[in-house]
CSV table of C-alpha atoms in Angstrom, one decimal:
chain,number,residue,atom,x,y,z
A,31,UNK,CA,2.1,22.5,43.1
A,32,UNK,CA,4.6,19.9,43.1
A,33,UNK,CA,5.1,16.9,40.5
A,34,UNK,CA,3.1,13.8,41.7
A,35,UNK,CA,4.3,10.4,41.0
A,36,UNK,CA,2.6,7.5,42.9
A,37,UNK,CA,5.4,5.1,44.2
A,38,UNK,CA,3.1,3.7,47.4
A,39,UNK,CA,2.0,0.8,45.7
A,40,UNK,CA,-1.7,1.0,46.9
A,41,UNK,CA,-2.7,0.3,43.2
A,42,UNK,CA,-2.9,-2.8,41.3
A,43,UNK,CA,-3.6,-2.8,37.9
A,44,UNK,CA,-4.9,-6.2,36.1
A,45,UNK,CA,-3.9,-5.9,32.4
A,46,UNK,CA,-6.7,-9.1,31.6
A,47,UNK,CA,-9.9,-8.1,33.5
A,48,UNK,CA,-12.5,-5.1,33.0
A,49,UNK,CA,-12.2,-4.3,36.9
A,50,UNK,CA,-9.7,-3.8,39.7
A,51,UNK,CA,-10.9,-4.0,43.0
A,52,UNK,CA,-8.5,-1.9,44.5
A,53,UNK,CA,-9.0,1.7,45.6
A,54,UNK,CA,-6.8,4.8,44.1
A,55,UNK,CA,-6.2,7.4,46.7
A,56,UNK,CA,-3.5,10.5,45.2
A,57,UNK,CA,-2.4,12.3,47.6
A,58,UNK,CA,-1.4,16.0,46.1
A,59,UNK,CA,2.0,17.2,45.8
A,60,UNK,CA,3.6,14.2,47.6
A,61,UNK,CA,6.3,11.3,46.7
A,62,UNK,CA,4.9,8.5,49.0
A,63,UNK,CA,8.0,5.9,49.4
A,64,UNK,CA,9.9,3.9,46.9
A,65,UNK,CA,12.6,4.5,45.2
A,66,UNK,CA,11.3,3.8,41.3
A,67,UNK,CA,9.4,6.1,39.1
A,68,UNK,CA,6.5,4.8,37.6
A,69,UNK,CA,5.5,4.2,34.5
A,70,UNK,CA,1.9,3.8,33.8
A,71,UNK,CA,-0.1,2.3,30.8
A,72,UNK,CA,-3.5,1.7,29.6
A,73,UNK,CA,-5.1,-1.4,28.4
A,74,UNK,CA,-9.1,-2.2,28.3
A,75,UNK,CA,-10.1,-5.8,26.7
A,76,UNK,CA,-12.1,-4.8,23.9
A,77,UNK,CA,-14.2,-7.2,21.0
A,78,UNK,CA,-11.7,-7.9,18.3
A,79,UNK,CA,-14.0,-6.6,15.8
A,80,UNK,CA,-13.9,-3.4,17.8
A,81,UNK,CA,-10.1,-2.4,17.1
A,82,UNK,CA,-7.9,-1.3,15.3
A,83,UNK,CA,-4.9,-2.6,15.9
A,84,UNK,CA,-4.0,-5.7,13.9
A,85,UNK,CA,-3.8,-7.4,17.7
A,86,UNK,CA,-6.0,-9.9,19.3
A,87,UNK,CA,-6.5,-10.9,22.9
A,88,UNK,CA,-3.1,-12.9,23.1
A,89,UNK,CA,-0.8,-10.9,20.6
A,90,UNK,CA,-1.8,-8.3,22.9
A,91,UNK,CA,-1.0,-10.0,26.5
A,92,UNK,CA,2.3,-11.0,25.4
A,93,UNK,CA,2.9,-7.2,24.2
A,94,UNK,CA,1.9,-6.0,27.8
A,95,UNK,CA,4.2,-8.7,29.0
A,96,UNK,CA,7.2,-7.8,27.4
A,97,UNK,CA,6.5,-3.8,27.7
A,98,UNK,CA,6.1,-4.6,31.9
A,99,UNK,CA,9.7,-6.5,31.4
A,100,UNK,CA,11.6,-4.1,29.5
A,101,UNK,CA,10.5,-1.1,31.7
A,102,UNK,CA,11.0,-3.3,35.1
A,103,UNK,CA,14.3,-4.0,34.0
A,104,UNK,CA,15.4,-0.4,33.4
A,105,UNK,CA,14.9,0.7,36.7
A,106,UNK,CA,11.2,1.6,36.5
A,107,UNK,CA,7.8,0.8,38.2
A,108,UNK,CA,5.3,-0.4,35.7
A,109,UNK,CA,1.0,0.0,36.5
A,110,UNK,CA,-1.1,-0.6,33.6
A,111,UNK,CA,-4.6,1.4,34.1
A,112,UNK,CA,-8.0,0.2,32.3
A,113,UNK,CA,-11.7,2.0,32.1
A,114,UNK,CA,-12.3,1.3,35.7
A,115,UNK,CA,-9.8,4.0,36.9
A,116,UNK,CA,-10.8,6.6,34.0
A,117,UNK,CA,-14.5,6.2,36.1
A,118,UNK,CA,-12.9,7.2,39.4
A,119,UNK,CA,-12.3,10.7,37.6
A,120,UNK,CA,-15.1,13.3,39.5
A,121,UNK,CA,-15.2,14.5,35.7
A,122,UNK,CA,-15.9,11.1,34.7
A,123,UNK,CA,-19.6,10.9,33.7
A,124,UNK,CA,-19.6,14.2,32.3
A,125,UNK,CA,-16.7,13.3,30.1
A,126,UNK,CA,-18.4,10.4,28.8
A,127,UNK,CA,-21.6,12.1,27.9
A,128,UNK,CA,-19.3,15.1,26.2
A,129,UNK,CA,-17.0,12.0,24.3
A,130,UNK,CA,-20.3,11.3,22.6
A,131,UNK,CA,-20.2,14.4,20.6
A,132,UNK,CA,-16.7,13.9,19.0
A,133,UNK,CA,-16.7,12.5,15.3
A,134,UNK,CA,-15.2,9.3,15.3
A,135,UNK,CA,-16.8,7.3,12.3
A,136,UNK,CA,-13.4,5.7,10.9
A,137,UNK,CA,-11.5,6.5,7.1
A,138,UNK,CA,-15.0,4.5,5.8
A,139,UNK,CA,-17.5,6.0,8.1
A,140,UNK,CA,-18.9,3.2,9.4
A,141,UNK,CA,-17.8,4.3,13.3
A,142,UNK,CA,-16.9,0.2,13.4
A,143,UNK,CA,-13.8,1.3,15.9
A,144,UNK,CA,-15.5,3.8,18.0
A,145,UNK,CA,-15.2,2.0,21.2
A,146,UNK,CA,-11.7,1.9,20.6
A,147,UNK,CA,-11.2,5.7,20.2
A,148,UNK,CA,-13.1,6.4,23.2
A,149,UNK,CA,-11.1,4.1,25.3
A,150,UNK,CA,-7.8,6.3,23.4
A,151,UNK,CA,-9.6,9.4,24.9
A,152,UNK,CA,-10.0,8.1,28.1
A,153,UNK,CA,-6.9,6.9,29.4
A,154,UNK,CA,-6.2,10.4,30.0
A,155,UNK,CA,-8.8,10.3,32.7
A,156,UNK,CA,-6.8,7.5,33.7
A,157,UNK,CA,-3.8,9.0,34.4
A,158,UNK,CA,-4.7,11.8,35.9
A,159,UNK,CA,-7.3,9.8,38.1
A,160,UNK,CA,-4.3,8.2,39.9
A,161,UNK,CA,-2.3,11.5,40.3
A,162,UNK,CA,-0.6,11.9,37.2
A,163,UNK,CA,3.2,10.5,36.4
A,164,UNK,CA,4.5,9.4,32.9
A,165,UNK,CA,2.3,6.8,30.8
A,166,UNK,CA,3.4,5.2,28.2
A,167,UNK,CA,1.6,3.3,24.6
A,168,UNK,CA,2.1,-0.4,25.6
A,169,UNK,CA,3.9,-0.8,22.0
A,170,UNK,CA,6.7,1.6,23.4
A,171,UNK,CA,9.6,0.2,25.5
A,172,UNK,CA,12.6,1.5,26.5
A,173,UNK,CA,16.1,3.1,25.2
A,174,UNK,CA,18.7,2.4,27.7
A,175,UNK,CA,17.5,3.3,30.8
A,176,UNK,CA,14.2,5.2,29.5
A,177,UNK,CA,15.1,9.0,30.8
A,178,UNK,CA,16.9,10.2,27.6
A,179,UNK,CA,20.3,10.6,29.1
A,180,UNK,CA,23.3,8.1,30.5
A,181,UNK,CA,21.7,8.4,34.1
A,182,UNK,CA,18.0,6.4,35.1
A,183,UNK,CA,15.1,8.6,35.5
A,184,UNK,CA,15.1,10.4,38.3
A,185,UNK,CA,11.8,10.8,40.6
A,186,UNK,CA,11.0,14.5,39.4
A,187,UNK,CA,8.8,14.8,36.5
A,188,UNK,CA,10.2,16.5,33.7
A,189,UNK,CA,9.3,20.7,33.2
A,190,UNK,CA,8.4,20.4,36.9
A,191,UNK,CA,5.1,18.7,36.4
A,192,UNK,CA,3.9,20.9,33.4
A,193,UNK,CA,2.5,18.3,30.7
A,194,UNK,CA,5.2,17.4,28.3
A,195,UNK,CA,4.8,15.2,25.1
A,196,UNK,CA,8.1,13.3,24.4
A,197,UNK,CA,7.1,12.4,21.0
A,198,UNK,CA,6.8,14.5,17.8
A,199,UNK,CA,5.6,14.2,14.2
A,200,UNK,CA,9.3,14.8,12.4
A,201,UNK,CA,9.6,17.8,10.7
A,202,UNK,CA,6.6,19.4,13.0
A,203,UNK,CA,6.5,22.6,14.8
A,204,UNK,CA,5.9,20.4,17.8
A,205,UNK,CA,2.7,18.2,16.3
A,206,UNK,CA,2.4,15.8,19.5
A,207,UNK,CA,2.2,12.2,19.5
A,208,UNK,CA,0.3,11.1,22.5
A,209,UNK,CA,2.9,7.1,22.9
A,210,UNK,CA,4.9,9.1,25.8
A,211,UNK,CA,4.0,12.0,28.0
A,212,UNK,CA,4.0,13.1,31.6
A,213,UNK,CA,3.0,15.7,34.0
A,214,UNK,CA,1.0,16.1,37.2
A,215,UNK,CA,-2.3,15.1,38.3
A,216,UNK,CA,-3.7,18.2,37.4
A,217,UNK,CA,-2.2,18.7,34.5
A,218,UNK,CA,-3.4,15.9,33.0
A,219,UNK,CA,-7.1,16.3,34.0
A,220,UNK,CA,-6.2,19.6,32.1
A,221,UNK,CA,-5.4,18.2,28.9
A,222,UNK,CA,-7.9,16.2,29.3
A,223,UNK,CA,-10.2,18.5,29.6
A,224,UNK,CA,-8.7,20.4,26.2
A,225,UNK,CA,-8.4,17.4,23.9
A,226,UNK,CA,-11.9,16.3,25.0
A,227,UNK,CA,-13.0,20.3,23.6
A,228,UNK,CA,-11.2,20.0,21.0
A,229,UNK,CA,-13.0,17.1,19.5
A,230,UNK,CA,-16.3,18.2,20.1
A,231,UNK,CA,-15.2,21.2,18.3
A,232,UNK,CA,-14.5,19.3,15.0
A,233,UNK,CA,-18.4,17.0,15.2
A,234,UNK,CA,-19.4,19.5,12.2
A,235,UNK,CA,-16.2,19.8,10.0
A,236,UNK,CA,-14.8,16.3,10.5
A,237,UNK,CA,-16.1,12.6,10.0
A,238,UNK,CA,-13.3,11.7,12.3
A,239,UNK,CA,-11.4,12.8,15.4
A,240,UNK,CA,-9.0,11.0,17.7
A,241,UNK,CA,-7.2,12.1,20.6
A,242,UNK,CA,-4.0,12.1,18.6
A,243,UNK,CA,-5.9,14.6,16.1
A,244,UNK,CA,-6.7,16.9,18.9
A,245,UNK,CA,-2.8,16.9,20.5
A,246,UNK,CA,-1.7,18.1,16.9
A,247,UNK,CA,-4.1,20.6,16.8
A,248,UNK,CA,-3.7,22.0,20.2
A,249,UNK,CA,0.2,22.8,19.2
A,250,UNK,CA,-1.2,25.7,17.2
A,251,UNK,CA,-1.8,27.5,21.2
A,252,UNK,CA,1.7,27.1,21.7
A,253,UNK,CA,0.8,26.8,25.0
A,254,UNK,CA,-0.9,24.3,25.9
A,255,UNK,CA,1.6,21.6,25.9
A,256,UNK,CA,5.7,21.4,26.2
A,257,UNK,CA,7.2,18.8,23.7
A,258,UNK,CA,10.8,17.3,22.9
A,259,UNK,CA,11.5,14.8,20.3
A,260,UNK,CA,12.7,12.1,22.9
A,261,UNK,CA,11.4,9.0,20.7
A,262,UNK,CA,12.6,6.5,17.5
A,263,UNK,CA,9.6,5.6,14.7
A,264,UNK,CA,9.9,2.3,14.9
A,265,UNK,CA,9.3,2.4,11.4
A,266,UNK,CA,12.5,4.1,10.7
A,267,UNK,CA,14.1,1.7,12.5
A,268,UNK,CA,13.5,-1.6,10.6
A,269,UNK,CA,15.5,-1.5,8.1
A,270,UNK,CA,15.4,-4.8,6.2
A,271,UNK,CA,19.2,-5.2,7.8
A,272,UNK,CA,20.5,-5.6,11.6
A,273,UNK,CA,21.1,-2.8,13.2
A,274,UNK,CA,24.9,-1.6,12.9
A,275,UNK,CA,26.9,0.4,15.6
A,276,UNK,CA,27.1,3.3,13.4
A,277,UNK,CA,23.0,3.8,13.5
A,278,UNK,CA,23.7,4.1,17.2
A,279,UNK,CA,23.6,8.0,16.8
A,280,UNK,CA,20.3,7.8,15.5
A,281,UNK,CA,18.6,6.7,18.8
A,282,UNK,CA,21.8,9.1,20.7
A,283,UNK,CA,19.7,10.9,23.8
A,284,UNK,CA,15.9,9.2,23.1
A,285,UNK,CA,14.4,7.8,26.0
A,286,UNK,CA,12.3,5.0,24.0
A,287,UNK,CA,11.1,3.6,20.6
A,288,UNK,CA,7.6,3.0,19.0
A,289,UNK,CA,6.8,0.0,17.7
A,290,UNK,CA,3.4,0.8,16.4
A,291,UNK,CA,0.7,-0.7,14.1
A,292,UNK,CA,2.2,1.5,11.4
A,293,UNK,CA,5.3,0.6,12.3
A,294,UNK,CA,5.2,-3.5,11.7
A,295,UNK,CA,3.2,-3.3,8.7
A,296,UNK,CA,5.1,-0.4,7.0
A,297,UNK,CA,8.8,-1.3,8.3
A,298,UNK,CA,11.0,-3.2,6.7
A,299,UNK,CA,11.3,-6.6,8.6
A,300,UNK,CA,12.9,-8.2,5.2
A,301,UNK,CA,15.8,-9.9,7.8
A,302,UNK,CA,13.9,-11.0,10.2
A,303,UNK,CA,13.1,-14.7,10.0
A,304,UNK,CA,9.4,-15.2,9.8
A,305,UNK,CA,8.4,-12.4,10.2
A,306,UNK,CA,5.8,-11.1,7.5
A,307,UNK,CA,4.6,-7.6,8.4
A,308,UNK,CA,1.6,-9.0,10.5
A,309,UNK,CA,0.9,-6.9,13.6
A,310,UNK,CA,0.5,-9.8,15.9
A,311,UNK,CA,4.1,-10.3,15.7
A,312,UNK,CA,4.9,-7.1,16.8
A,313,UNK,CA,6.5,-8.8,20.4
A,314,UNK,CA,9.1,-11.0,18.1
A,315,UNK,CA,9.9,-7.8,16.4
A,316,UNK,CA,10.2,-5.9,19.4
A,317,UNK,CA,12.6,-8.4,21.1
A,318,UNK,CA,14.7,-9.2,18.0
A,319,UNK,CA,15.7,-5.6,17.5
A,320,UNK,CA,16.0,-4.5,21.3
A,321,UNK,CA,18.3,-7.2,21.3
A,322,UNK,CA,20.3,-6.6,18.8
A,323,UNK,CA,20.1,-2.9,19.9
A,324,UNK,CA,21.8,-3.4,23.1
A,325,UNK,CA,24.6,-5.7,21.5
A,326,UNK,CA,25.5,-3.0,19.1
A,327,UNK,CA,24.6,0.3,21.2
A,328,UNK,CA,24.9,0.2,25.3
A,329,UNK,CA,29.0,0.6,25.3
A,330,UNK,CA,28.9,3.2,22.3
């Protein structure tokens, strides 16, 4: 079957609200006008007492904003998804009752960001609701012009369609992190099929499960997934100095970095002027260091 990416601009996607009006209709193994690939996200307003994040409501809308203009400006057509396109899944209400059954009580047990997890779980519903393409974390922006080479991204998915994880643990035999992936419609109903198994599998020998969990665990297969280590720890990346043209090489042939939770808190930010490790600054990180990125890095 061939790679589906959805450039026909039926869809929509509202970022703020819990709904979006507007129907989803994927039309298998066709490329329906446009000339942009798409890159896809997921965001669902959640209680700030149910996260887990660091974020809140507007630390998080001026994330989404700058992740929408820093993929926009690479060449790329940005859709952020929420819960209402995970429920246009057939699988959907099935999935849901299953989800229940996966361990997800938190490092203390109290399950306190449960809702979160689910929502983690279902954005692969999501994506492969709407046909499938890459999707993104919203705290991951891009390198250049996102594909990983010299050239932009070209309208074919990578591995013709077969899911690929573009993030690894480093060091792992291929221990997926689930910020950057893509792959067809069906093969992301696929894994989302597995990585829903795979934490009901662990409800009697774990306390806690996440979708990441399960995409490290599935790499034992060795088939279930393709992988290539196509993205910078953000973490690794804050140095407590600017960014010098000889760490250029470091970030040589990725298609993005990952400014994560862990990243912020555990980075050092020690040069950057008022910043002080809390997450809800994340945006002023991101900016400040993309910036100075492309001073020191687009002509080498």
């Amino acid at each position: 079957m061939a790679p589906i990416i959805r450039l026909d601009g039926t869809f929509s996607g509202n970022p703020y609200e819990a709904n979006d009006n507007i129907p989803i209709v994927a039309t298998e193994g066709t490329i329906v006008g446009g000339t942009r690939p798409v890159m896809y996200t997921f965001y669902h307003r959640i209680e700030d007492a149910d996260r887990s994040t660091g974020m809140d409501n507007d630390s998080d809308d001026t994330l989404l904003t700058s992740w929408n203009e820093k993929w926009s400006a690479v060449g790329w057509q940005t859709k952020i998804l929420n819960l209402e396109h995970a429920q246009q899944h057939p699988a959907y209400k099935e999935y849901i009752k299953r989800l229940q059954h996966v361990p997800m009580n938190g490092k203390d047990g109290s399950g306190r960001n449960r809702r979160y997890n689910e929502l983690c779980f279902l954005r692969w519903l999501a994506v492969a609701a709407v046909g499938g393409g890459f999707m993104s974390d919203y705290d991951l922006f891009p390198l250049g012009s996102g594909s990983g080479s010299l050239g932009p991204q070209t309208l074919e998915l990578p591995n013709n369609g077969d899911f690929t994880v573009h993030s690894i643990v480093q060091g792992s035999k291929g221990a997926g992190i689930p910020c950057l992936m893509s792959g067809s419609g069906e093969e992301w109903t696929r894994m989302a099929m597995q990585i829903l198994s795979n934490g009901v599998g662990h409800a009697r020998d774990e306390k806690h499960w996440t979708d990441m969990f399960a995409l490290m665990d599935l790499r034992w297969s060795g088939k279930e997934y393709k992988y290539e280590d196509a993205v910078v720890d953000g973490r690794t990346a804050l140095l407590g100095r600017d960014w010098e043209e000889q760490d250029c090489q470091r970030t040589r042939g990725k298609r993005g970095i990952h400014f994560s939770h862990d990243s912020i808190v555990n980075g050092d930010t020690s040069h950057m002027v008022g910043i002080n490790g809390d997450a809800r600054q994340r945006v002023l990180v991101v900016n400040a260091w993309l910036r100075r990125w492309n001073e020191v890095c687009q002509h080498v």
